[in-house]
Every structure is written in C-alpha cells, then in structure tokens.
PDB file of C-alpha atoms in Angstrom:
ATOM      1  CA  UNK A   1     108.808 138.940 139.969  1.00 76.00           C
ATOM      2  CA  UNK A   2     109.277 142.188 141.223  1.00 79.00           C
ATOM      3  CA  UNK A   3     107.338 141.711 144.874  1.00 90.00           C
ATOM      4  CA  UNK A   4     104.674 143.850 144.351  1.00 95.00           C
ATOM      5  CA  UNK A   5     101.223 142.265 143.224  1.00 96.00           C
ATOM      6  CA  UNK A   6      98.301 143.607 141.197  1.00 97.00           C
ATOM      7  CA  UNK A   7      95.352 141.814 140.565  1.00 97.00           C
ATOM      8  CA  UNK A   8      93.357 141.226 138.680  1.00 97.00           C
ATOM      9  CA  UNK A   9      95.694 141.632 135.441  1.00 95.00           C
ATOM     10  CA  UNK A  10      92.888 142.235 133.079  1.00 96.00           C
ATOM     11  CA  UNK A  11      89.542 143.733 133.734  1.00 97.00           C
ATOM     12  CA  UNK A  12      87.334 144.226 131.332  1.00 97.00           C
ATOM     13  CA  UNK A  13      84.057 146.819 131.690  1.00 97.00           C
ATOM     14  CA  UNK A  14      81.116 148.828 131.176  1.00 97.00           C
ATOM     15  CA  UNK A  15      81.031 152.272 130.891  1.00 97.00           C
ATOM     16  CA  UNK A  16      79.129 153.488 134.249  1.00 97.00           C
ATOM     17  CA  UNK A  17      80.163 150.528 136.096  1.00 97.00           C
ATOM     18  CA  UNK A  18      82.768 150.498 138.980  1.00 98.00           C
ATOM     19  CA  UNK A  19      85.784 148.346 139.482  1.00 98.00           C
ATOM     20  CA  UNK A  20      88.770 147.947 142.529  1.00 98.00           C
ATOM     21  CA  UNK A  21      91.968 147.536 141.533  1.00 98.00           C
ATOM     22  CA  UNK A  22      93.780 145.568 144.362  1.00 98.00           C
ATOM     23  CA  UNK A  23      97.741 145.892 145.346  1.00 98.00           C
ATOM     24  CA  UNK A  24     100.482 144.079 147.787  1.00 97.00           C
ATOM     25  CA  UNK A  25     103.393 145.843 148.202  1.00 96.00           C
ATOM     26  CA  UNK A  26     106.927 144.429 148.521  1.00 94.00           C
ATOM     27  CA  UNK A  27     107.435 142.587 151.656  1.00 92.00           C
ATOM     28  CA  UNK A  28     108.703 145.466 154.159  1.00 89.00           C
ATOM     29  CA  UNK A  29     107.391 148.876 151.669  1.00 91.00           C
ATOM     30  CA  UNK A  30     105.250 151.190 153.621  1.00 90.00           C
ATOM     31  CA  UNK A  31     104.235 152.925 150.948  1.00 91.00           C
ATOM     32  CA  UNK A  32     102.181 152.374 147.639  1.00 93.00           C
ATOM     33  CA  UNK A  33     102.088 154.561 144.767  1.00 93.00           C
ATOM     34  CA  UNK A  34      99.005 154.214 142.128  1.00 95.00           C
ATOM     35  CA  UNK A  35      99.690 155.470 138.545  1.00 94.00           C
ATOM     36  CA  UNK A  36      97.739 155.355 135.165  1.00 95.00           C
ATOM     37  CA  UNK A  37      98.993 154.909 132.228  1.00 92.00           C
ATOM     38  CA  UNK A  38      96.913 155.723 129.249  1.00 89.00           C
ATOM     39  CA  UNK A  39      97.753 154.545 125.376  1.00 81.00           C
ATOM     40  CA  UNK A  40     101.705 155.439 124.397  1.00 72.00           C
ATOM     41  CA  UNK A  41     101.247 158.397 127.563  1.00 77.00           C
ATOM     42  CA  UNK A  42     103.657 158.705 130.267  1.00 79.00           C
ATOM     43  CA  UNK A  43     102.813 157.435 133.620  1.00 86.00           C
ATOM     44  CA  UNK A  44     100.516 159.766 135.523  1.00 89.00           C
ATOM     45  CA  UNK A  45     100.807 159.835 139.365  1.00 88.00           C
ATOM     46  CA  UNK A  46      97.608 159.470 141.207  1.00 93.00           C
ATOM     47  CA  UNK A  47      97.952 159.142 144.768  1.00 93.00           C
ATOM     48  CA  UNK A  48     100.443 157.654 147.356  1.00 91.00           C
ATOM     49  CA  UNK A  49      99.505 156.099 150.777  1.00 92.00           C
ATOM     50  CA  UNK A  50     102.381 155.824 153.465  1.00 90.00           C
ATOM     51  CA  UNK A  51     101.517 153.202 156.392  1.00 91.00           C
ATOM     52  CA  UNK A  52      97.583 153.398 155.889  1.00 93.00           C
ATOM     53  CA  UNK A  53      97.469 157.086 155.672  1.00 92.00           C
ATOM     54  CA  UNK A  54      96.792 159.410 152.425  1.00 92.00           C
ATOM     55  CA  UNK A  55     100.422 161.218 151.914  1.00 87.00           C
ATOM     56  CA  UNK A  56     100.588 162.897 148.301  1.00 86.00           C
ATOM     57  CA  UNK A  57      97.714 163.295 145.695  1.00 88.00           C
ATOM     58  CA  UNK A  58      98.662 163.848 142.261  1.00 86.00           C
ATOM     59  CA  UNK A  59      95.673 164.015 138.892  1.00 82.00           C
ATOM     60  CA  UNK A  60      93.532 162.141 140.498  1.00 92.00           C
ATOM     61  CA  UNK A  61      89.837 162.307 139.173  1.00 94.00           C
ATOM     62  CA  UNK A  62      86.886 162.291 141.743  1.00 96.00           C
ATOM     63  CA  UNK A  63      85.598 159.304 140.483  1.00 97.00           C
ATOM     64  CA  UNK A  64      88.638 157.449 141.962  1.00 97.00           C
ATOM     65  CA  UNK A  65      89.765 157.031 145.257  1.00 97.00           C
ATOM     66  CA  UNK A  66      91.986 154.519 147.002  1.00 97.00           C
ATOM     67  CA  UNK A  67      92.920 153.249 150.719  1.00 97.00           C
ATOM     68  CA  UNK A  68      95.716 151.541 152.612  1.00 97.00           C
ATOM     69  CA  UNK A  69      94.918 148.696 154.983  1.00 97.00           C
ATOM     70  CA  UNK A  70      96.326 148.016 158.235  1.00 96.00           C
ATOM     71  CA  UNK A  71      98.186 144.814 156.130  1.00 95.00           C
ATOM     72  CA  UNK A  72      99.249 147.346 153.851  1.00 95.00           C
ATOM     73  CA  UNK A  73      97.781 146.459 150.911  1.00 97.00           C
ATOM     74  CA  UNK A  74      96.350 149.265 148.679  1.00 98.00           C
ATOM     75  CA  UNK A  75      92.721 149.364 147.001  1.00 98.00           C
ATOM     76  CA  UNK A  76      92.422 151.555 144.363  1.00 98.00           C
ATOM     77  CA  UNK A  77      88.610 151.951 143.446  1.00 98.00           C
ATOM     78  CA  UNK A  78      87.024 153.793 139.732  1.00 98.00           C
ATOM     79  CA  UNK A  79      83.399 154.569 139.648  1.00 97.00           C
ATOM     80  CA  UNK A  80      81.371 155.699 136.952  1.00 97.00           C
ATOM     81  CA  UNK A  81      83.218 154.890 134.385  1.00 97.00           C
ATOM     82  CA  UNK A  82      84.609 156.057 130.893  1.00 97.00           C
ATOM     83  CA  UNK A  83      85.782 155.006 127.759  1.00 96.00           C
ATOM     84  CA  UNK A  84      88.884 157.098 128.993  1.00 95.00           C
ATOM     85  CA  UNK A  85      89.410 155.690 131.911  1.00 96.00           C
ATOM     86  CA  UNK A  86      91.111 152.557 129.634  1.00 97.00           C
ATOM     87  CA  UNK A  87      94.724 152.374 131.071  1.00 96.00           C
ATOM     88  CA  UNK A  88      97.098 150.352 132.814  1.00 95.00           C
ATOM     89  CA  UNK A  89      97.280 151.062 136.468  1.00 97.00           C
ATOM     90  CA  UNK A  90     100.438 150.424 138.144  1.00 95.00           C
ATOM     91  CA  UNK A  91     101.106 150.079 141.538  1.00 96.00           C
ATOM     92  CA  UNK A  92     104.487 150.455 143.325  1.00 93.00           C
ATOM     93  CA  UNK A  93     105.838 150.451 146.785  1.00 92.00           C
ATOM     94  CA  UNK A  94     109.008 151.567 148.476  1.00 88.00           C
ATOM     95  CA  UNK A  95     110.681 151.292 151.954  1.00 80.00           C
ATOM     96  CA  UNK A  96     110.085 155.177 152.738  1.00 71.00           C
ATOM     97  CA  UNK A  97     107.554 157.487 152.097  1.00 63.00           C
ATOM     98  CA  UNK A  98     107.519 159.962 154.018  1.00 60.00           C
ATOM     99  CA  UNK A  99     108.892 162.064 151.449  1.00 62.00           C
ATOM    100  CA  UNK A 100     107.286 162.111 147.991  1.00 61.00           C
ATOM    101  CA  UNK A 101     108.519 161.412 145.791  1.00 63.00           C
ATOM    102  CA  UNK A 102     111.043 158.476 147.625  1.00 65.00           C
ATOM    103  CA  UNK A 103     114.547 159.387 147.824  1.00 63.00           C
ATOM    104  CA  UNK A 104     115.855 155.994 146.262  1.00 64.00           C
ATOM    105  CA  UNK A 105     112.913 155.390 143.971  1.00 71.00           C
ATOM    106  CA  UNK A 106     110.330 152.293 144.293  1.00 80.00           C
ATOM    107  CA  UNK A 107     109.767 148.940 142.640  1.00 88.00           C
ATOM    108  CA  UNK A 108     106.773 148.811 140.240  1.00 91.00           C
ATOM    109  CA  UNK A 109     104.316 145.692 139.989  1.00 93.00           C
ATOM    110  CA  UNK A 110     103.163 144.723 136.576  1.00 93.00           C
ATOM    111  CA  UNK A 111     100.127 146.605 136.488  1.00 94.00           C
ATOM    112  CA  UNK A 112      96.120 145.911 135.949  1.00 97.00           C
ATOM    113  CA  UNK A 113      95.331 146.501 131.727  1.00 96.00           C
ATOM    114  CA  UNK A 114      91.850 147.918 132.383  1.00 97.00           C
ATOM    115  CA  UNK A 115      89.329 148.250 129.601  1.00 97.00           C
ATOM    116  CA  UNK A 116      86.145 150.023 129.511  1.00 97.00           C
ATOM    117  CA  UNK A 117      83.602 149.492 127.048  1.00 97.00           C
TER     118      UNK A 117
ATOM    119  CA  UNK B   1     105.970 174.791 133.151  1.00 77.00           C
ATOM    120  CA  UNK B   2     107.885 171.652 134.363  1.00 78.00           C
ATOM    121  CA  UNK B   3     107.935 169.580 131.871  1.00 87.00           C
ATOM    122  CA  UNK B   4     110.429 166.594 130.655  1.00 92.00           C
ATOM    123  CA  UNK B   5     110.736 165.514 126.722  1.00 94.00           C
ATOM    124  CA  UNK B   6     112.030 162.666 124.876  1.00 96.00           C
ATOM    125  CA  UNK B   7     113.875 162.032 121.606  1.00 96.00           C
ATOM    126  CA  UNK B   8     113.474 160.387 119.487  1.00 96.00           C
ATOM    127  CA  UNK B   9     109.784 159.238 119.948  1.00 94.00           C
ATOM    128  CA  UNK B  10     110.762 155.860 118.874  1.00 96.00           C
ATOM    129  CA  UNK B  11     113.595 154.281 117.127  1.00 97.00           C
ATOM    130  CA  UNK B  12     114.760 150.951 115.267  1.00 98.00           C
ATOM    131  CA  UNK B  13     118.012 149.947 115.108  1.00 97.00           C
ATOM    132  CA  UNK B  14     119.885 146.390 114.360  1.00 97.00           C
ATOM    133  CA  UNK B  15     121.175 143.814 117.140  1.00 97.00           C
ATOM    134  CA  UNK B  16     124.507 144.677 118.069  1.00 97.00           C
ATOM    135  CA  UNK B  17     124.546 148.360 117.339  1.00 97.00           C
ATOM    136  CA  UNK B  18     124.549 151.456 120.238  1.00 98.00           C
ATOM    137  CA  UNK B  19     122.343 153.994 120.414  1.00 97.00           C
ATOM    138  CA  UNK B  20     121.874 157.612 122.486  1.00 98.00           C
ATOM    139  CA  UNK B  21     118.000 158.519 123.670  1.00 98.00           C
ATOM    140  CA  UNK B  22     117.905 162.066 125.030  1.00 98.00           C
ATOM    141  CA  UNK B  23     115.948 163.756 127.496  1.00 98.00           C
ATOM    142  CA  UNK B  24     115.354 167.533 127.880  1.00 97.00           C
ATOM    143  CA  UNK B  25     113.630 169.083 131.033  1.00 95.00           C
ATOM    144  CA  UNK B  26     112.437 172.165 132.116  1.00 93.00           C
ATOM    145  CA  UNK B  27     111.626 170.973 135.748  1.00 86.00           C
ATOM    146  CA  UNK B  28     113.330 173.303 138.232  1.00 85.00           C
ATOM    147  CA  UNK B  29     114.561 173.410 141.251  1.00 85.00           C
ATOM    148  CA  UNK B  30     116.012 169.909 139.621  1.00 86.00           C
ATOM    149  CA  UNK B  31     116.539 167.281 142.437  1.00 84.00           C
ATOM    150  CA  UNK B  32     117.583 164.293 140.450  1.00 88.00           C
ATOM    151  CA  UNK B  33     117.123 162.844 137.189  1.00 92.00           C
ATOM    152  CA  UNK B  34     116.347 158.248 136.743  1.00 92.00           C
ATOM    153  CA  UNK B  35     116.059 156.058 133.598  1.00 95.00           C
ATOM    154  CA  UNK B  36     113.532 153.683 133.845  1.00 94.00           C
ATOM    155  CA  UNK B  37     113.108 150.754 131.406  1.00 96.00           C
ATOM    156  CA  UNK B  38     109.662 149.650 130.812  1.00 93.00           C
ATOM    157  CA  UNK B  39     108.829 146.434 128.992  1.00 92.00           C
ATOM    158  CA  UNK B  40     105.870 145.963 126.913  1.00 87.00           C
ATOM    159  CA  UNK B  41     102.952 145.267 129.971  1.00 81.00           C
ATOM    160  CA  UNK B  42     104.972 145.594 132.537  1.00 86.00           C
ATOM    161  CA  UNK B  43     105.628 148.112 134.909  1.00 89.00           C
ATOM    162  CA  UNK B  44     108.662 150.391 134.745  1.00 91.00           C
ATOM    163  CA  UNK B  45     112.309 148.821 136.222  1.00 91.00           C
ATOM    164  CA  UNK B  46     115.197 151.442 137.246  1.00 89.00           C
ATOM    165  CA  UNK B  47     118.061 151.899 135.660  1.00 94.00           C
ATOM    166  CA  UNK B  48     120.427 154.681 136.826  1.00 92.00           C
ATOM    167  CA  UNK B  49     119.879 157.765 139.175  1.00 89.00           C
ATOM    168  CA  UNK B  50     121.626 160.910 139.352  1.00 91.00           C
ATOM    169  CA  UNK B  51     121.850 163.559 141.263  1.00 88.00           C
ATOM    170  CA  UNK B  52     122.291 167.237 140.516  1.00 84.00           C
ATOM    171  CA  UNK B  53     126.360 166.551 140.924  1.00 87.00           C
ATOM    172  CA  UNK B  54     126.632 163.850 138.922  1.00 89.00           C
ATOM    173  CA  UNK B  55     127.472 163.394 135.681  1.00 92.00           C
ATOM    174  CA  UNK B  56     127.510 160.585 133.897  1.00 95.00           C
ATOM    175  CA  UNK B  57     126.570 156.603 135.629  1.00 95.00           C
ATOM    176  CA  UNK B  58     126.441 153.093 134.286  1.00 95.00           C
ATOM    177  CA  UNK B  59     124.580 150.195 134.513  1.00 93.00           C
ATOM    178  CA  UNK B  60     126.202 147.332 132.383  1.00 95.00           C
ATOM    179  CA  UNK B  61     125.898 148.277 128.918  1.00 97.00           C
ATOM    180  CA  UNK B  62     123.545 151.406 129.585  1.00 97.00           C
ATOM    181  CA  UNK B  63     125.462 154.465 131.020  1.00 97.00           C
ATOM    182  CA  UNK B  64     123.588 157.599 131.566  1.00 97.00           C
ATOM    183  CA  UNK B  65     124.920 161.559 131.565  1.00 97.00           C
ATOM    184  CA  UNK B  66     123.503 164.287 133.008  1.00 96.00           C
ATOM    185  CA  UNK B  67     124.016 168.086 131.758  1.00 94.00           C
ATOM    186  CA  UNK B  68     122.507 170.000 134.692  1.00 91.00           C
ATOM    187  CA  UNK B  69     123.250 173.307 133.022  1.00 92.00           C
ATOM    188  CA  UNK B  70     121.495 172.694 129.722  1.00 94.00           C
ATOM    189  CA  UNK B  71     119.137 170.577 131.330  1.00 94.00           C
ATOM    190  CA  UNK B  72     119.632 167.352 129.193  1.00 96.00           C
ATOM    191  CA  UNK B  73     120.287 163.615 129.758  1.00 97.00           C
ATOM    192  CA  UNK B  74     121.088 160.884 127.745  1.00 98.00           C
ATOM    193  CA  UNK B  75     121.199 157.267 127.702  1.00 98.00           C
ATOM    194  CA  UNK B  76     123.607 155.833 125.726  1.00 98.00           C
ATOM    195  CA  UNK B  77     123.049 151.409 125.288  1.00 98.00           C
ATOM    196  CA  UNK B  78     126.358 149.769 124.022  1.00 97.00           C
ATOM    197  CA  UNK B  79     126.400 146.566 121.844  1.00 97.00           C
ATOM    198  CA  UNK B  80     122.606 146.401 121.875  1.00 97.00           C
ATOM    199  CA  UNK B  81     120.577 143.089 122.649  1.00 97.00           C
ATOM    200  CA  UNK B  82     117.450 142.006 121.533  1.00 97.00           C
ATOM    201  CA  UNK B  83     116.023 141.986 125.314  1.00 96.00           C
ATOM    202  CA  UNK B  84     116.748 145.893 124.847  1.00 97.00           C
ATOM    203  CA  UNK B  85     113.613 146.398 123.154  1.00 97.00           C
ATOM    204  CA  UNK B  86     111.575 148.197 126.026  1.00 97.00           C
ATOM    205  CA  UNK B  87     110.646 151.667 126.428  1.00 95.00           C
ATOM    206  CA  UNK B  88     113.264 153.860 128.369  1.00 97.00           C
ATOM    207  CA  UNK B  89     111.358 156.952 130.243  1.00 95.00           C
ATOM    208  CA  UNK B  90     113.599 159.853 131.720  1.00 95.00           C
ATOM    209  CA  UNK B  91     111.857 160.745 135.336  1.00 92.00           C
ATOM    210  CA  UNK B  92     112.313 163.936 136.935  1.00 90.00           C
ATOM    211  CA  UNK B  93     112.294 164.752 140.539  1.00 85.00           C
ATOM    212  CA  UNK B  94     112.159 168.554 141.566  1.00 79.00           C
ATOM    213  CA  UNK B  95     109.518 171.440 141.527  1.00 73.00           C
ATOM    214  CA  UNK B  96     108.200 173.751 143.490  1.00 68.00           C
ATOM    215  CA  UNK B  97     106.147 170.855 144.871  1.00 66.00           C
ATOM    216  CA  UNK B  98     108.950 167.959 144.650  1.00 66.00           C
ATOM    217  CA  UNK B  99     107.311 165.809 142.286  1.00 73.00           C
ATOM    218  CA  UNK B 100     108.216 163.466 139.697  1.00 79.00           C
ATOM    219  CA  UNK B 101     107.560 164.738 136.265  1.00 85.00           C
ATOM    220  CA  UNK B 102     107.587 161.791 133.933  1.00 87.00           C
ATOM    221  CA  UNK B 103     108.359 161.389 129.886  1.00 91.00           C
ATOM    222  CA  UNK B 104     106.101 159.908 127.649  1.00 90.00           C
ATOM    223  CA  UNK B 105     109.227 157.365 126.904  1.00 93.00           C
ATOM    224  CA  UNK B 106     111.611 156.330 124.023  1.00 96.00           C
ATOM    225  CA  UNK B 107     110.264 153.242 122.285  1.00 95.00           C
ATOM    226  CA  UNK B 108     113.031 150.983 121.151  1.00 97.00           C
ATOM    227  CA  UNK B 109     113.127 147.984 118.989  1.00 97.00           C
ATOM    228  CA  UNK B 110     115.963 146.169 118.323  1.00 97.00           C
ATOM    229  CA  UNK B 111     115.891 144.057 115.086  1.00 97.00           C
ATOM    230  CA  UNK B 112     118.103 140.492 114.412  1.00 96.00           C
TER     231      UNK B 112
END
C-alpha cells in the first residue's frame, strides 16, 4: 500500500456520461498529481494541485477538470465522454509542490481503470 | 522537441539472467533523469534518480547510468527474478518549462 488512495478502481461508462475520479494523498503530501494513461502509452500529466490551489496544468482536455479540498483530497471530474477517454488515471502526491515537477519525485496510488462504452 | 525513447519496446528473457533497457532523450536543459517500475495495474514505483552529475546508481540488483553527453541511460537488472516482470519507464525532468517528459516504458517478462 503505497498511501495514496483512488477510488473507485473500476468504472465502467457511457459515452456522453460524466464520472469523478476521487484521490487521498499520502498522509502529510500537499500536493496531488492526476495522470492518464491510455493503452501501452506513457503516462500523460494532467494537472497538479498544491494545498487546494491549481499549480501546473499539463494536456489536459476541457472536458476535465479537477479540485483540491481543504482535507486535501483531489477530485478529478470527465464530462462528456469518449471512447478515448478509456485509461487508467493515476493519482500521486508528494511532500512539496511548489515546484513542478517535485524535486524528490512522488508516490503513485494504484490508479482508477476507466472504461467508456 | 523534448522527447524521451525506450529500447527495446519489450523484451523476454529467462529467470536468472541480466538484462540492459536503454533510454535516449532529447529533453534539454536536462535536470535529472528516474527509473520507475510499473507493475501490471498499478501505478508507477521509483527506482533510482540522477542528477546531471551523476553517473551511474543502484538499487539492489537494478543499477542505473547516466551519459549526460550523449543523452542516454540505462538500466541494467542483475540475476533477474520473476517479480521483475513490470514495465520500467525512464522519466525526464528539464525543459524550457521544467517538466517531466515520460517514456512509453520497457515491458519485461521474465520466464521460469
């Protein structure tokens, strides 16, 4: 267990529907990192929130958006869906933040398998 | 274009045995350079960072190098395990806009 929860683990879709994606970071990690990981593709960043505010944005479609809460935890919500939009999001947190990307690297949960259909 | 590459794409090889994955990059300035292992669901675990001064760093049986002037890492896994079959990404920091470029990943599969 790495610290860092996702839930659910498996969500399964419509096309056109929307979904949240939810995320705890490790006890003590200001900041959470959201990533997608589409079929045999590298990890793509999408955003990172440091202590509830919005601190680097990386390929992140309109359709998605996230949001820290004052606990910390991380929503990361996808709206009108696609069949593309299939991937596993990751989370991941890390003790800094205020630098993207963190200096000493952050601890990955074991992600949300969505799957659109 | 910053970008960071893997070879081989995948690879097989026999319980026991080593093996070398490589990683070229074109990311520049270059900040630092991390192997992360990435299990089959699960989200990717570091393994080694270096820095632009550094050379070479181990983990157990998994020591990395680091070429800064050709611009090429490798991972190197000695007397291979069956718990080695993962995928192994090369991430790297740097860019005009300090980001992490990641690789698509090495998949290995270690056979009995």
């Amino acid at each position: 267990d790495s610290g860092v929860t996702q839930t659910p683990k498996h969500l399964i879709t419509a096309t056109g529907q929307r979904v949240t994606l939810r995320c705890s970071p490790r006890s003590g990690d200001l900041s959470v990192y959201w990533y997608q990981q589409s079929l045999d593709q590298g990890l793509q960043f999408l955003i990172q929130y440091y202590n509830g505010e919005e601190r680097a944005k990386g390929n992140i479609l309109e359709r998605f958006s996230a949001q820290q809460f004052p606990d910390l935890h991380s929503e990361l919500n996808l709206s009108s869906l696609e069949l593309g939009d299939s991937a596993l999001y990751f989370c991941a947190s890390s003790v800094g933040g205020q630098e993207y990307p963190p200096r000493y690297g952050y601890t990955f949960g074991s992600g949300t398998r969505l799957t659109v259909v | 274009k910053n970008q960071v590459e893997q070879s081989p794409q995948s690879l097989i090889i026999l319980e026991g045995k080593n093996c070398t994955l490589q990683c070229n990059y074109t990311v520049s300035p270059f900040s630092n350079l991390r192997w992360y292992k990435q299990d089959t669901g699960r989200g990717p675990v570091s393994l080694t960072i270096m820095t632009f001064s550094e050379n070479t760093k181990s983990n157990g049986r998994y020591t990395a190098t680091l070429d800064a002037d050709t611009k090429q890492s490798s991972l190197h896994i000695t007397a291979s395990q069956l718990s080695d079959s993962a995928s192994y990404i090369c991430v790297v920091s740097g860019g005009s806009n300090y980001q992490l470029i990641w690789g698509a990943g090495t998949k290995l599969i270690i056979k009995p």
